[in-house]
Amino acid sequence: MFRIMISALMVMVFFTACQQVQKTTKVESPGKKTTVSFRIRDGKLLYSALKDGDTVLRESALGLRLKGGGLERVRQLSQENSATDEKWDAPWGDFSKVRNHYNEIRLHLADESNPDLKLNVVARAYDNGIAVRYEFPRQGRKRFVVEKDLMEFDFADDVSCYAPNGERDPVGPVKVASIKSLKAPVVMESPKGKFFAVHEADLNDFSFMNFVRNKKGCLAVNIEASTVEAPKALPWRVVLMENSLGDLSTSHLIQNLNPARRIADASWVRAGTCTNECRYWGAKLEDGFRYGKNMETFKRMVDFSADNGVPYLMVDSGWYGNQWDAESDPLTERQDGDAKTAARFYNGDVQEINKLRGKIDMPGLVRYARERRVGVFIYLNDKLRRSKGMGYLEKVLATYHDWGAVGIKYGFMKEKNRQKKVRLTREIVEMCAKYKLMVNFHDNPIHPTGEDRTWPNLVTREFGHAQFDAGRTFSPTGFLKTIFVNSVAGPVDFQNGFFSLESEMVAERFQVRKPLYSTAVAEAARVLVGSVGLTIISDHDNAYESKQDLFDFVKEMKGSWDETRVLTSEMGSKAVYARRRGENWYVGGLVNEKGGDLRIPLGFLKSGKKYEATVFEDGSDTDFERNQESYEVSKKVVSAEDVLDFQLSNGGGVCVSFKEM
């Protein structure tokens, strides 16, 4: 009898354990490259991930913490499996056509103690990564306050991490054990030579995230409390898994996780090169002309752009007066610039600055530019919205559309609440789309999360450091980190492409406060490497015309490509990008301050075809700190079987165009 009671007790314990530890549920990618698995242990939802059979993420926590409690302990009700294989046309970017191919699982969950409180967890497995999101389905309760996202990333390898750092060089390498807080995305290199990135996608009306190290010692999601109403899907949490940094930077997984395009006719959204007056304001020419913020300068810029096939011109801050003054009105057709404000900002002389500032007839300038087939982007400060409201902002955007402008540059959105900043950003993008305006966000914008698939008029943003207006410039190493970290999130407004690099420009140009640490050829290569969406170049016309052959290469960087391949990618050290439009290829290579060899196999060219290669190289005595503008040009006939070898100068670069013969 005693033995029977013991056996019964053991059966009860075993049955209880089976209830607490449910079977593993998993989804595998179409090519069986990645697997993401789920199970519930003691009410806690856990997940893990494999790539090519190796563990990338050990069992890690998932879940939400709600205000008032609930959903921290769950049970599974059911599941659904599905698969998608589609292609979509990208109006601009690294590729003209993008494949979206994944397998998906949706877990229907309920709170362990309250079966009426429901949550779905959705996972997608791609061959190059995984994505997980939470969904609040329609249910009795409508409003929820999400206080915390419990998701963590317990990497099996001792990865080295890199992360964006505002308008400075990225953070890293750092180990997870030493992390306090990192901005998204975080890029990681494993000791095995594998590369990962963690980020988010389809961010809409919810707090943007950053990463912290939790008590378990894992990288974990950190958000601000956000209010949502069911039904509502929260942003995707994404883990990219690639074999090279270059593959991370050109992956479309982030964009694929966003909804299809919401603009029915996006023919007015056209990528391209755009001139900007900021960096050459104050520059002197031999004929005595000095560039300023005035109509004479802007008309000269329009003429230069029109004559060179550069489709866009950007008129930057200060054109409608002091941008921080609530009384400054960006609808005023004629308004003097505020020389005192400019003098304080640029540490310049008021009288000298005043000579170079004048009234800007914006409708007249836009008209003049349109006559010459050049589109104008107009600067706006978010101070306008904060002081006069969204209704007045819409009036401004409608007026710019009526004037004939093609887009805006939007600066200094200072909302501290993360969810509100995300919501406002999306509202402004949608409002711009309504009036057929492209938009470039600057000054600490929300990080990209692939929304350019849905709203392609969001052509770029200053997610990192744009060189046009700060007291900092890219070092060669800094740029070679930024392209492999910040660009994982999406297009970045770098503003490279300077051809006048003499040290005296710091003294004569108001918005140049430090030398540019680069070479003319490296600057052209940097334009190619970062050339998606809107490519802004900020040197003056005379600088480009004095190096017309190299500028002809830059003009081909139209921000829209049929195909992109990253041939070399070493964090902070080397990069070689190859981009194709039609039958022609363009290559840009860069090295850091140490210089070094670059070997470029031409296997990306079409087999059996001959190409004329035009090669731009730094001169034998060129260096990123001295004699920066010297370069040499050569031509040769090549094929896919050939290899090009270069010895690059310190901080230098190489550019090659391949035209099919």
XYZ file of C-alpha atoms in Angstrom:
661
model
C 0.000 0.000 0.000
C 2.823 2.348 0.893
C 4.565 1.563 -2.425
C 1.354 2.339 -4.352
C 1.013 5.753 -2.677
C 4.638 6.614 -3.518
C 4.121 5.658 -7.164
C 0.961 7.755 -7.368
C 2.812 10.723 -5.875
C 5.607 10.335 -8.439
C 3.040 10.286 -11.257
C 1.481 13.520 -9.911
C 4.897 15.244 -9.723
C 5.747 14.104 -13.262
C 2.373 15.321 -14.573
C 2.848 18.720 -12.882
C 6.341 19.052 -14.373
C 4.961 18.311 -17.831
C 2.457 21.103 -17.350
C 5.211 23.522 -16.320
C 7.648 22.618 -19.118
C 5.773 22.474 -22.413
C 7.175 20.909 -25.556
C 9.486 22.931 -27.760
C 7.858 24.705 -30.706
C 10.064 25.903 -33.532
C 10.119 27.479 -36.971
C 12.877 26.943 -39.529
C 13.884 29.275 -42.374
C 13.107 28.311 -45.990
C 16.701 27.273 -46.693
C 17.042 25.602 -43.284
C 19.777 28.086 -42.352
C 18.191 29.451 -39.154
C 15.861 28.052 -36.516
C 14.058 29.842 -33.701
C 12.552 27.695 -30.928
C 10.113 28.450 -28.095
C 9.038 26.740 -24.904
C 7.284 27.708 -21.692
C 8.990 26.869 -18.408
C 7.193 27.627 -15.146
C 4.960 30.045 -17.045
C 7.902 31.926 -18.561
C 8.210 32.113 -22.338
C 11.721 31.342 -23.596
C 13.283 31.298 -27.051
C 16.587 30.240 -28.623
C 18.129 30.460 -32.107
C 20.458 28.474 -34.349
C 22.348 29.445 -37.509
C 23.786 26.703 -39.716
C 23.330 24.255 -36.851
C 25.321 26.326 -34.348
C 23.713 27.937 -31.315
C 23.621 31.718 -31.685
C 21.240 32.473 -28.806
C 20.905 30.246 -25.782
C 17.509 30.082 -24.122
C 16.552 33.706 -23.496
C 13.550 35.392 -21.922
C 10.559 36.843 -23.756
C 7.500 38.629 -22.431
C 5.950 41.908 -21.386
C 5.359 43.594 -18.066
C 2.063 45.494 -18.002
C 0.950 48.217 -15.685
C -1.398 46.503 -13.249
C 0.186 43.108 -13.930
C -0.444 40.250 -16.286
C 1.317 38.365 -19.110
C 4.557 37.691 -17.225
C 3.403 34.080 -16.834
C 1.551 32.557 -19.771
C 0.213 29.351 -21.234
C -0.102 28.432 -24.914
C -3.544 28.054 -26.456
C -2.716 27.247 -30.078
C -0.379 28.057 -32.937
C -0.431 28.860 -36.654
C 2.259 28.330 -39.256
C 2.607 30.113 -42.589
C 5.160 30.895 -45.296
C 5.766 33.890 -47.573
C 7.862 34.298 -50.698
C 7.379 37.614 -52.468
C 9.328 40.270 -54.334
C 8.861 44.003 -54.208
C 10.274 46.889 -56.219
C 12.430 49.372 -54.330
C 12.307 52.903 -55.794
C 15.818 53.490 -54.423
C 18.466 51.736 -52.364
C 21.069 48.966 -52.690
C 18.848 46.764 -54.897
C 16.025 47.538 -57.318
C 14.164 44.311 -56.469
C 13.994 42.756 -53.004
C 12.985 39.215 -52.097
C 11.036 38.704 -48.878
C 11.200 34.963 -48.092
C 10.442 33.546 -44.653
C 8.560 30.999 -42.599
C 6.375 32.255 -39.746
C 4.847 30.902 -36.555
C 2.198 32.627 -34.411
C 1.784 31.460 -30.834
C -1.561 32.274 -29.237
C -0.991 32.773 -25.513
C -3.069 33.663 -22.474
C -2.158 34.915 -19.049
C -1.684 31.920 -16.763
C -4.154 33.158 -14.150
C -6.445 35.262 -16.347
C -7.482 33.396 -19.536
C -9.289 36.489 -20.852
C -5.962 38.364 -21.123
C -4.372 37.325 -24.405
C -1.123 37.894 -26.290
C 0.305 36.558 -29.539
C 4.006 36.043 -30.157
C 4.981 35.974 -33.827
C 8.339 34.771 -35.147
C 9.772 34.808 -38.641
C 12.781 32.761 -39.704
C 14.808 34.078 -42.630
C 17.950 32.420 -43.949
C 19.932 35.398 -42.655
C 18.198 36.115 -39.354
C 15.146 35.933 -37.143
C 12.496 38.353 -35.944
C 10.050 38.200 -33.020
C 7.191 40.526 -32.113
C 4.262 40.730 -29.679
C 0.655 41.285 -30.751
C -2.302 42.316 -28.636
C -5.279 40.654 -30.381
C -8.779 42.073 -30.148
C -10.132 41.135 -26.701
C -12.335 42.367 -23.866
C -9.661 44.714 -22.549
C -8.766 47.450 -25.029
C -6.014 49.640 -23.525
C -2.679 48.449 -22.157
C 0.344 50.227 -20.710
C 3.479 48.256 -21.534
C 6.003 49.073 -18.843
C 8.777 46.725 -19.908
C 9.814 44.433 -22.731
C 11.445 41.414 -21.058
C 13.254 40.194 -24.184
C 16.931 39.312 -23.735
C 19.676 38.050 -26.047
C 21.925 35.433 -24.435
C 24.606 35.012 -27.101
C 26.430 31.701 -26.987
C 29.713 33.278 -28.097
C 31.690 35.973 -26.284
C 30.829 38.604 -28.886
C 32.466 42.021 -29.304
C 29.877 44.797 -29.639
C 29.696 48.083 -31.571
C 26.896 50.653 -31.385
C 25.964 54.133 -32.668
C 27.151 57.092 -30.616
C 25.117 60.075 -31.733
C 27.150 62.366 -33.978
C 30.437 60.760 -32.960
C 32.295 57.607 -33.930
C 30.548 54.385 -32.883
C 31.188 52.781 -29.509
C 33.248 49.595 -29.548
C 34.560 47.050 -29.417
C 33.101 46.301 -25.967
C 32.109 43.016 -24.331
C 28.562 42.429 -23.102
C 29.866 42.073 -19.545
C 31.025 45.716 -19.564
C 27.916 47.235 -21.182
C 25.665 49.611 -19.270
C 23.649 51.011 -22.163
C 23.970 50.951 -25.966
C 21.912 52.553 -28.712
C 20.408 50.412 -31.439
C 21.498 48.739 -33.623
C 24.220 46.760 -31.867
C 26.610 45.016 -34.257
C 28.566 42.021 -32.976
C 31.519 39.962 -34.080
C 32.025 36.474 -32.672
C 35.413 34.818 -32.076
C 34.407 32.393 -34.837
C 34.300 35.208 -37.401
C 30.491 35.385 -37.567
C 28.608 38.673 -37.480
C 25.294 39.567 -35.843
C 23.198 42.672 -35.313
C 20.226 43.273 -33.013
C 17.747 45.983 -33.901
C 14.017 46.662 -34.312
C 11.703 47.015 -37.309
C 8.253 48.437 -38.112
C 8.414 50.932 -35.241
C 5.086 52.731 -35.090
C 3.503 54.523 -32.103
C 5.619 52.756 -29.495
C 8.780 53.597 -27.578
C 11.987 53.149 -29.539
C 14.444 50.877 -27.767
C 18.024 50.776 -26.633
C 19.950 47.946 -24.980
C 21.191 47.364 -21.433
C 22.914 44.508 -19.626
C 20.454 42.754 -17.318
C 21.060 40.932 -14.037
C 21.639 37.679 -15.888
C 24.498 39.362 -17.772
C 22.689 39.351 -21.136
C 21.998 42.105 -23.585
C 18.366 43.121 -22.980
C 15.757 45.430 -24.518
C 15.084 48.715 -22.740
C 12.006 50.857 -23.516
C 9.933 53.606 -21.945
C 6.383 52.827 -20.843
C 4.028 53.004 -23.840
C 0.242 53.010 -24.104
C -1.314 50.815 -26.802
C -4.829 49.866 -27.822
C -5.775 46.393 -29.050
C -5.531 45.193 -31.712
C -1.910 46.327 -31.893
C 1.345 44.803 -33.133
C 4.485 45.981 -31.341
C 7.805 46.487 -33.179
C 9.791 43.499 -34.379
C 12.907 42.516 -32.403
C 15.443 41.441 -35.011
C 18.650 39.402 -34.958
C 20.600 39.559 -38.219
C 23.047 36.691 -38.780
C 25.613 37.019 -41.557
C 29.105 35.893 -42.497
C 30.459 39.409 -43.084
C 29.958 42.999 -41.980
C 29.180 43.944 -45.562
C 26.287 41.503 -45.714
C 24.877 43.053 -42.526
C 25.047 46.555 -43.979
C 23.231 45.585 -47.217
C 20.655 43.214 -45.709
C 16.997 44.014 -46.455
C 15.585 42.010 -43.573
C 14.755 45.190 -41.594
C 12.816 46.653 -44.546
C 11.105 43.323 -45.243
C 9.565 43.383 -41.775
C 7.682 46.572 -42.621
C 4.336 46.785 -44.455
C 4.203 47.206 -48.215
C 4.324 50.674 -49.726
C 1.514 52.981 -48.641
C 2.101 55.523 -51.429
C 0.052 54.406 -54.415
C 2.033 56.399 -56.985
C 5.593 56.963 -55.775
C 6.945 58.173 -59.123
C 7.706 61.547 -57.530
C 10.060 59.886 -55.016
C 13.395 59.892 -56.799
C 16.757 59.276 -55.190
C 19.679 61.399 -56.272
C 22.511 63.772 -55.469
C 21.812 67.061 -53.732
C 24.047 70.102 -53.253
C 24.039 71.956 -49.919
C 25.469 75.398 -49.238
C 26.585 74.945 -45.644
C 30.194 73.874 -46.048
C 31.131 76.429 -48.673
C 29.523 79.496 -47.180
C 32.410 81.993 -46.986
C 34.693 80.274 -49.516
C 36.571 82.701 -51.799
C 37.184 82.288 -55.529
C 39.997 83.743 -57.589
C 37.593 86.063 -59.420
C 36.691 87.708 -56.108
C 33.316 86.022 -55.624
C 32.582 84.838 -52.080
C 29.780 82.416 -51.342
C 27.099 83.484 -48.887
C 23.574 82.714 -47.766
C 21.917 84.862 -50.388
C 20.062 84.631 -53.677
C 23.194 85.147 -55.791
C 24.827 82.079 -54.233
C 21.724 79.908 -54.492
C 21.149 80.801 -58.144
C 24.779 79.973 -58.850
C 24.218 76.603 -57.132
C 21.130 75.975 -59.273
C 23.084 76.726 -62.442
C 25.912 74.406 -61.408
C 23.467 71.609 -60.554
C 21.567 72.029 -63.822
C 24.735 72.063 -65.927
C 26.012 68.882 -64.238
C 22.826 66.851 -64.033
C 22.645 67.107 -60.238
C 18.890 66.921 -59.584
C 18.583 68.630 -56.200
C 19.599 71.648 -54.124
C 19.076 72.012 -50.370
C 18.593 75.391 -48.692
C 19.598 74.869 -45.088
C 18.871 76.496 -41.721
C 18.749 80.264 -41.313
C 17.059 81.074 -44.591
C 13.928 82.342 -42.820
C 15.766 84.030 -39.969
C 16.620 82.749 -36.514
C 15.262 79.186 -36.541
C 14.874 79.214 -32.742
C 12.656 82.300 -32.741
C 8.969 81.357 -32.625
C 8.227 84.477 -34.666
C 10.413 83.369 -37.572
C 7.977 82.281 -40.245
C 9.027 79.787 -42.960
C 6.148 81.026 -45.116
C 7.542 84.549 -45.302
C 8.678 85.098 -48.853
C 11.316 87.701 -48.047
C 13.036 87.855 -44.694
C 16.482 88.968 -43.595
C 18.788 86.400 -42.033
C 19.743 86.842 -38.391
C 23.458 87.680 -38.588
C 23.871 87.940 -34.808
C 22.565 84.421 -34.244
C 24.761 83.109 -37.041
C 27.811 84.888 -35.652
C 27.304 83.314 -32.238
C 26.787 79.847 -33.707
C 29.786 79.972 -36.043
C 31.985 82.105 -33.782
C 32.326 84.642 -36.573
C 32.330 88.402 -37.001
C 28.834 89.909 -37.215
C 29.714 92.502 -39.833
C 31.510 90.014 -42.065
C 28.676 87.516 -41.806
C 26.112 90.223 -42.475
C 27.812 91.011 -45.793
C 27.225 87.453 -46.925
C 23.633 87.078 -45.794
C 20.676 88.416 -47.704
C 16.964 88.144 -48.286
C 15.846 84.772 -49.614
C 12.926 84.837 -52.025
C 12.133 81.153 -51.602
C 9.173 80.923 -54.019
C 11.266 82.741 -56.612
C 14.265 80.459 -56.015
C 12.132 77.325 -56.325
C 10.631 78.704 -59.532
C 14.066 79.475 -60.967
C 15.313 76.005 -60.041
C 12.278 74.263 -61.560
C 12.863 76.125 -64.820
C 16.340 74.568 -64.850
C 14.980 71.123 -63.788
C 16.494 71.246 -60.316
C 14.358 70.349 -57.286
C 14.693 72.262 -54.013
C 14.679 70.848 -50.468
C 13.724 73.457 -47.853
C 14.862 73.449 -44.216
C 12.359 73.537 -41.338
C 13.018 73.580 -37.601
C 10.634 71.621 -35.339
C 10.306 74.818 -33.287
C 7.549 75.722 -35.754
C 5.434 72.700 -34.790
C 6.047 73.172 -31.072
C 5.060 76.829 -31.151
C 2.246 76.807 -33.731
C 1.006 73.216 -33.824
C 0.603 70.445 -36.399
C -2.101 72.382 -38.238
C 0.284 75.205 -39.085
C 3.012 72.718 -40.032
C 0.598 71.167 -42.522
C -0.129 74.616 -43.930
C 3.615 75.126 -44.441
C 4.016 71.758 -46.178
C 1.011 72.416 -48.429
C 2.506 75.797 -49.360
C 5.886 74.269 -50.174
C 4.103 71.810 -52.456
C 2.320 74.716 -54.143
C 5.634 76.541 -54.578
C 7.023 73.441 -56.291
C 9.529 72.226 -53.689
C 10.462 68.530 -53.767
C 11.190 67.965 -50.094
C 12.159 69.238 -46.676
C 15.003 68.860 -44.242
C 13.500 68.606 -40.751
C 15.669 69.616 -37.800
C 15.759 69.441 -34.011
C 12.727 67.418 -32.963
C 13.210 67.653 -29.187
C 10.415 65.473 -27.847
C 11.703 63.669 -24.758
C 8.947 61.047 -24.597
C 10.038 58.191 -26.847
C 6.595 57.040 -27.930
C 5.497 60.581 -28.777
C 8.664 61.219 -30.796
C 8.063 58.035 -32.794
C 4.421 58.982 -33.376
C 5.277 62.538 -34.465
C 7.987 61.323 -36.831
C 5.524 59.007 -38.573
C 2.839 61.705 -38.729
C 5.274 64.126 -40.383
C 6.410 61.499 -42.903
C 2.778 60.737 -43.814
C 1.944 64.429 -44.050
C 4.912 64.969 -46.353
C 3.697 62.086 -48.521
C 0.283 63.734 -48.726
C 1.931 66.800 -50.287
C 4.457 64.811 -52.367
C 7.460 65.934 -50.374
C 10.527 63.861 -49.578
C 12.003 64.282 -46.099
C 15.426 64.160 -44.454
C 15.398 64.179 -40.621
C 18.370 65.704 -38.789
C 19.574 66.424 -35.261
C 19.126 63.254 -33.190
C 16.273 61.675 -35.157
C 14.665 58.305 -34.438
C 16.881 55.503 -35.717
C 15.781 53.931 -39.036
C 13.649 50.791 -38.679
C 12.964 49.942 -42.322
C 9.964 52.235 -42.701
C 11.349 53.485 -46.020
C 9.727 50.397 -47.573
C 6.313 51.691 -46.493
C 7.086 55.389 -46.887
C 9.876 55.719 -49.498
C 9.673 59.513 -49.290
C 11.723 59.173 -46.078
C 14.909 59.227 -48.141
C 17.588 59.612 -45.447
C 18.378 60.977 -41.989
C 21.314 62.144 -39.906
C 21.637 58.894 -37.984
C 25.267 59.443 -37.101
C 27.531 62.253 -38.127
C 26.898 64.453 -41.151
C 29.983 66.529 -41.889
C 28.250 69.654 -43.131
C 27.887 71.707 -39.942
C 29.660 70.275 -36.887
C 32.993 70.958 -35.222
C 33.887 67.331 -35.941
C 34.847 65.429 -39.060
C 35.196 61.743 -39.841
C 38.535 60.140 -39.255
C 39.275 57.336 -41.741
C 38.782 54.771 -38.961
C 35.633 56.516 -37.742
C 33.992 56.383 -41.149
C 34.965 52.732 -41.575
C 33.176 51.964 -38.318
C 30.103 54.097 -38.993
C 29.255 52.453 -42.330
C 29.281 49.001 -40.717
C 27.300 50.028 -37.617
C 24.864 52.878 -38.318
C 24.082 51.777 -41.882
C 22.713 48.451 -40.623
C 19.629 50.408 -39.532
C 19.064 52.130 -42.879
C 20.176 55.058 -45.060
C 22.381 57.673 -43.381
C 23.098 61.268 -44.430
C 26.926 61.263 -44.173
C 27.646 64.330 -46.381
C 30.964 63.245 -47.813
C 32.324 64.224 -51.219
C 34.538 67.226 -50.445
C 37.171 68.031 -53.067
C 38.734 71.183 -51.572
C 40.642 69.926 -48.548
C 43.279 72.618 -47.930
C 43.797 73.637 -44.321
C 43.067 77.316 -45.082
C 39.408 76.531 -45.696
C 38.937 76.339 -41.923
C 39.791 80.030 -41.677
C 37.672 81.260 -44.576
C 34.551 79.084 -44.323
C 32.188 79.782 -41.438
C 30.913 76.228 -41.080
C 34.270 74.477 -41.273
C 35.868 74.360 -37.847
C 38.211 71.406 -38.309
C 40.183 70.015 -41.262
C 38.707 67.110 -43.191
C 40.782 63.981 -42.641
C 40.501 62.368 -46.045
C 41.704 62.549 -49.639
C 39.803 63.671 -52.714
C 39.602 60.103 -54.038
C 38.617 58.758 -50.609
C 35.848 61.360 -50.445
C 34.485 60.137 -53.782
C 34.717 56.532 -52.553
C 32.879 57.488 -49.358
C 30.052 58.891 -51.480
C 29.725 55.545 -53.274
C 29.835 53.522 -50.059
C 27.068 55.593 -48.463
C 25.108 56.379 -51.613
C 21.518 55.245 -51.071
C 18.511 57.521 -50.979
C 19.517 61.175 -50.930
C 23.267 61.776 -51.372
C 24.174 65.257 -50.170
C 27.428 66.880 -51.284
C 28.441 70.179 -49.720
C 31.551 71.467 -51.482
C 31.334 74.436 -53.832
C 30.992 74.326 -57.609
C 34.531 75.531 -58.329
C 35.998 72.703 -56.221
C 34.090 70.119 -58.247
C 34.782 71.745 -61.614
C 38.531 71.765 -60.874
C 38.359 67.950 -60.616
C 35.679 67.378 -63.225
C 36.721 63.823 -64.082
C 36.459 62.696 -60.439
C 33.221 64.661 -60.081
C 31.805 62.818 -63.096
C 32.281 59.629 -61.041
C 30.451 61.190 -58.067
C 27.554 62.239 -60.307
C 26.897 58.561 -61.035
C 26.085 58.028 -57.341
C 22.360 58.549 -57.818
C 21.251 56.696 -54.683
C 19.379 54.041 -56.663
C 21.063 50.774 -57.664
C 20.112 47.500 -59.301
C 22.605 45.473 -57.280
C 25.189 45.970 -54.519
C 27.997 43.724 -53.344
C 30.395 44.373 -50.475
C 33.666 42.765 -51.531
C 35.751 43.682 -48.469
C 34.494 44.604 -45.007
C 36.780 44.939 -41.991
C 35.537 47.011 -39.053
C 37.418 50.320 -38.891
C 40.025 49.066 -41.335
C 38.951 48.402 -44.949
C 35.898 48.472 -47.195
C 35.237 47.792 -50.881
C 31.702 48.277 -52.258
C 30.615 47.419 -55.800
C 27.328 48.827 -57.131
C 25.592 48.174 -60.449
C 23.168 50.260 -62.453
C 22.140 48.695 -65.718
C 25.207 47.075 -67.309
C 27.754 49.341 -65.610
C 29.492 48.826 -62.280
C 31.072 51.306 -59.864
C 33.538 50.399 -57.119
C 34.791 52.387 -54.141
C 37.521 51.199 -51.780
C 38.754 52.726 -48.522
C 41.447 52.090 -45.913
C 42.113 53.660 -42.519
C 45.007 55.854 -41.368
C 47.521 53.030 -41.770
C 46.952 52.661 -45.513
C 47.379 49.222 -47.018
C 46.729 46.825 -49.862
C 43.363 46.295 -51.514
C 42.787 43.333 -53.824
C 39.606 43.531 -55.909
C 38.647 40.382 -57.865
C 36.319 41.336 -60.721
C 34.130 38.240 -60.619
C 31.055 40.450 -60.195
C 31.383 41.541 -63.859
C 29.399 39.676 -66.499
C 31.320 36.649 -67.722
C 32.523 36.812 -71.322
C 32.195 40.611 -71.535
C 34.900 43.278 -71.757
C 34.741 46.488 -69.726
C 36.594 49.777 -69.874
C 37.782 50.490 -66.332
C 38.489 54.108 -65.377
C 40.608 54.094 -62.223
C 41.031 57.024 -59.814
C 43.893 56.577 -57.320
C 45.604 58.794 -54.774
C 48.951 60.165 -55.878
C 52.152 58.524 -54.668
C 52.664 61.305 -52.105
C 48.997 61.726 -51.077
C 48.025 61.438 -47.403
C 44.791 62.060 -45.469
C 46.438 64.962 -43.586
C 48.634 66.513 -46.286
C 48.643 66.817 -50.082
C 45.114 65.446 -49.879
C 43.895 66.522 -53.307
C 46.500 64.808 -55.476
C 45.231 61.901 -57.583
C 45.930 59.982 -60.788
C 43.615 58.641 -63.485
C 44.183 55.627 -65.730
C 42.147 53.429 -68.065
C 42.383 49.738 -68.891
C 40.313 46.961 -70.445
C 39.284 44.229 -67.987
C 37.033 41.193 -67.667
C 35.490 39.083 -64.897
C 38.637 36.930 -64.736
C 40.882 39.865 -63.775
C 42.008 41.129 -60.359
C 42.933 44.722 -59.545
C 45.583 45.312 -56.874
C 46.123 48.655 -55.185
C 48.467 50.066 -52.563
C 46.454 52.824 -50.906
C 47.913 55.808 -49.102
C 47.207 56.547 -45.436
C 43.486 57.254 -45.116
C 43.142 57.001 -48.876
C 40.799 55.444 -51.369
C 40.277 54.179 -54.881
C 37.352 54.576 -57.298
C 36.728 52.555 -60.450
C 33.959 52.758 -63.029
C 33.377 49.765 -65.324
C 31.577 50.505 -68.592
C 30.604 47.514 -70.706
C 32.249 47.682 -74.131
